[in-house]
Amino acid sequence: MSKINNQSNLFNIEGVQDICYESAASYSGGIRVYTGANFTGQVRTAKGVPDLSVSDRLEGVKFNNEISSIKNDTDKPWAFYKKAGYSGERFTLKPGQSMKFVGRRFNDTITSYRSEADGGGQAAS
């Protein structure tokens, strides 16, 4: 019989350990977006968001039109869009690629993003 139900502390269970944001993003297939340049400010790790204005209201945070830097530690390219519902002008971040600053054109304008495995995009330059 498993000892899992008798444990008072999750970390007492064999094989359970705390992991950092980078590892969590990689394991979960997520990506990290930051409100500040150079990977500063608030950070969000998610699998994709069709409308940041809606998720911001639900979660009590502010990422809509606030993203300035991005890290893609996944094995998939990710597309970032200026409008909700994965629409409008976009760019793609390749697997393992990071952007310390998304550039003037996209700084504080991203409203939705998703893995290219779930939809389209075009390569970031």
Tab-separated table of C-alpha atoms in Angstrom:
chain	number	residue	atom	x	y	z
A	1	MET	CA	0.000	0.000	0.000
A	2	SER	CA	1.224	3.490	-0.817
A	3	LYS	CA	2.479	5.818	1.908
A	4	ILE	CA	1.322	8.864	-0.036
A	5	ASN	CA	-1.896	9.313	1.990
A	6	ASN	CA	0.013	9.176	5.279
A	7	GLN	CA	2.382	12.048	4.482
A	8	SER	CA	1.878	15.386	6.235
A	9	ASN	CA	4.451	17.152	4.063
A	10	LEU	CA	4.457	16.882	0.275
A	11	PHE	CA	8.267	16.949	0.192
A	12	ASN	CA	8.435	13.813	2.389
A	13	ILE	CA	7.105	11.815	-0.562
A	14	GLU	CA	9.904	10.109	-2.461
A	15	GLY	CA	10.535	11.743	-5.835
A	16	VAL	CA	8.796	15.044	-5.009
A	17	GLN	CA	10.968	18.149	-5.120
A	18	ASP	CA	10.588	21.881	-5.555
A	19	ILE	CA	11.605	23.211	-8.972
A	20	CYS	CA	12.501	26.659	-10.280
A	21	TYR	CA	10.402	28.719	-12.747
A	22	GLU	CA	12.741	27.780	-15.602
A	23	SER	CA	12.292	24.059	-15.009
A	24	ALA	CA	8.549	24.427	-14.480
A	25	ALA	CA	8.194	26.237	-17.807
A	26	SER	CA	10.228	23.588	-19.577
A	27	TYR	CA	8.383	20.645	-18.003
A	28	SER	CA	4.906	22.111	-18.452
A	29	GLY	CA	5.418	23.229	-22.025
A	30	GLY	CA	4.910	26.813	-20.916
A	31	ILE	CA	6.761	30.011	-21.620
A	32	ARG	CA	7.802	32.934	-19.385
A	33	VAL	CA	6.775	36.507	-20.127
A	34	TYR	CA	8.002	39.498	-18.110
A	35	THR	CA	6.598	43.000	-17.638
A	36	GLY	CA	10.096	44.523	-17.641
A	37	ALA	CA	12.981	44.438	-20.088
A	38	ASN	CA	15.925	42.125	-19.298
A	39	PHE	CA	13.614	39.555	-17.669
A	40	THR	CA	12.580	41.847	-14.802
A	41	GLY	CA	9.245	42.810	-13.296
A	42	GLN	CA	6.343	40.427	-12.865
A	43	VAL	CA	6.729	37.007	-14.482
A	44	ARG	CA	4.023	34.714	-15.799
A	45	THR	CA	4.483	31.098	-16.856
A	46	ALA	CA	1.626	29.795	-18.971
A	47	LYS	CA	0.774	27.482	-21.824
A	48	GLY	CA	-0.907	30.225	-23.843
A	49	VAL	CA	-3.436	32.990	-23.400
A	50	PRO	CA	-6.138	33.950	-25.935
A	51	ASP	CA	-6.857	37.300	-24.242
A	52	LEU	CA	-4.612	38.722	-21.521
A	53	SER	CA	-7.196	41.373	-20.585
A	54	VAL	CA	-9.618	38.616	-19.521
A	55	SER	CA	-7.028	36.489	-17.697
A	56	ASP	CA	-5.684	39.622	-15.959
A	57	ARG	CA	-9.132	40.377	-14.533
A	58	LEU	CA	-9.652	36.775	-13.424
A	59	GLU	CA	-6.213	36.458	-11.822
A	60	GLY	CA	-5.843	40.002	-10.452
A	61	VAL	CA	-2.595	40.687	-12.339
A	62	LYS	CA	-1.549	43.009	-15.190
A	63	PHE	CA	0.155	41.488	-18.231
A	64	ASN	CA	-2.080	42.742	-21.066
A	65	ASN	CA	-0.088	45.312	-23.058
A	66	GLU	CA	2.700	45.094	-20.441
A	67	ILE	CA	5.049	42.375	-21.783
A	68	SER	CA	8.605	43.585	-22.469
A	69	SER	CA	10.772	40.429	-22.431
A	70	ILE	CA	10.226	36.716	-23.055
A	71	LYS	CA	12.049	33.405	-22.476
A	72	ASN	CA	11.141	30.314	-24.472
A	73	ASP	CA	12.662	27.303	-22.722
A	74	THR	CA	10.313	24.926	-24.519
A	75	ASP	CA	10.869	22.733	-27.562
A	76	LYS	CA	8.239	24.594	-29.630
A	77	PRO	CA	8.059	27.991	-31.328
A	78	TRP	CA	5.578	30.459	-29.766
A	79	ALA	CA	3.585	33.172	-31.550
A	80	PHE	CA	2.825	36.541	-29.876
A	81	TYR	CA	-0.016	38.755	-31.107
A	82	LYS	CA	-1.022	42.387	-30.652
A	83	LYS	CA	-4.746	41.555	-30.515
A	84	ALA	CA	-6.939	39.136	-28.580
A	85	GLY	CA	-7.889	35.794	-30.077
A	86	TYR	CA	-4.456	35.262	-31.639
A	87	SER	CA	-4.972	38.008	-34.205
A	88	GLY	CA	-3.282	41.149	-35.427
A	89	GLU	CA	0.399	41.713	-36.011
A	90	ARG	CA	2.574	38.897	-34.645
A	91	PHE	CA	6.057	37.481	-34.263
A	92	THR	CA	7.406	34.043	-33.351
A	93	LEU	CA	10.012	33.094	-30.773
A	94	LYS	CA	11.908	29.906	-31.646
A	95	PRO	CA	12.589	27.075	-29.156
A	96	GLY	CA	15.327	28.062	-26.694
A	97	GLN	CA	15.257	31.682	-27.864
A	98	SER	CA	14.931	34.632	-25.474
A	99	MET	CA	14.281	38.308	-26.043
A	100	LYS	CA	15.659	40.736	-23.429
A	101	PHE	CA	13.473	43.357	-25.088
A	102	VAL	CA	10.682	42.617	-27.567
A	103	GLY	CA	11.415	45.843	-29.453
A	104	ARG	CA	9.560	49.122	-29.756
A	105	ARG	CA	7.044	47.669	-32.161
A	106	PHE	CA	5.810	45.026	-29.684
A	107	ASN	CA	6.775	46.468	-26.289
A	108	ASP	CA	3.687	46.765	-24.074
A	109	THR	CA	1.362	45.745	-26.945
A	110	ILE	CA	1.070	41.918	-26.682
A	111	THR	CA	-2.473	40.748	-25.901
A	112	SER	CA	-2.402	37.011	-26.762
A	113	TYR	CA	0.122	34.224	-27.315
A	114	ARG	CA	0.249	30.482	-28.015
A	115	SER	CA	2.491	27.647	-29.085
A	116	GLU	CA	2.862	27.348	-32.843
A	117	ALA	CA	1.882	23.714	-32.357
A	118	ASP	CA	-1.577	25.229	-31.681
A	119	GLY	CA	-1.455	27.853	-34.440
A	120	GLY	CA	0.596	29.998	-36.804
A	121	GLY	CA	3.259	32.668	-36.634
A	122	GLN	CA	6.270	34.040	-38.441
A	123	ALA	CA	9.892	33.889	-37.399
A	124	ALA	CA	11.291	36.600	-35.137
A	125	SER	CA	14.241	38.481	-36.566
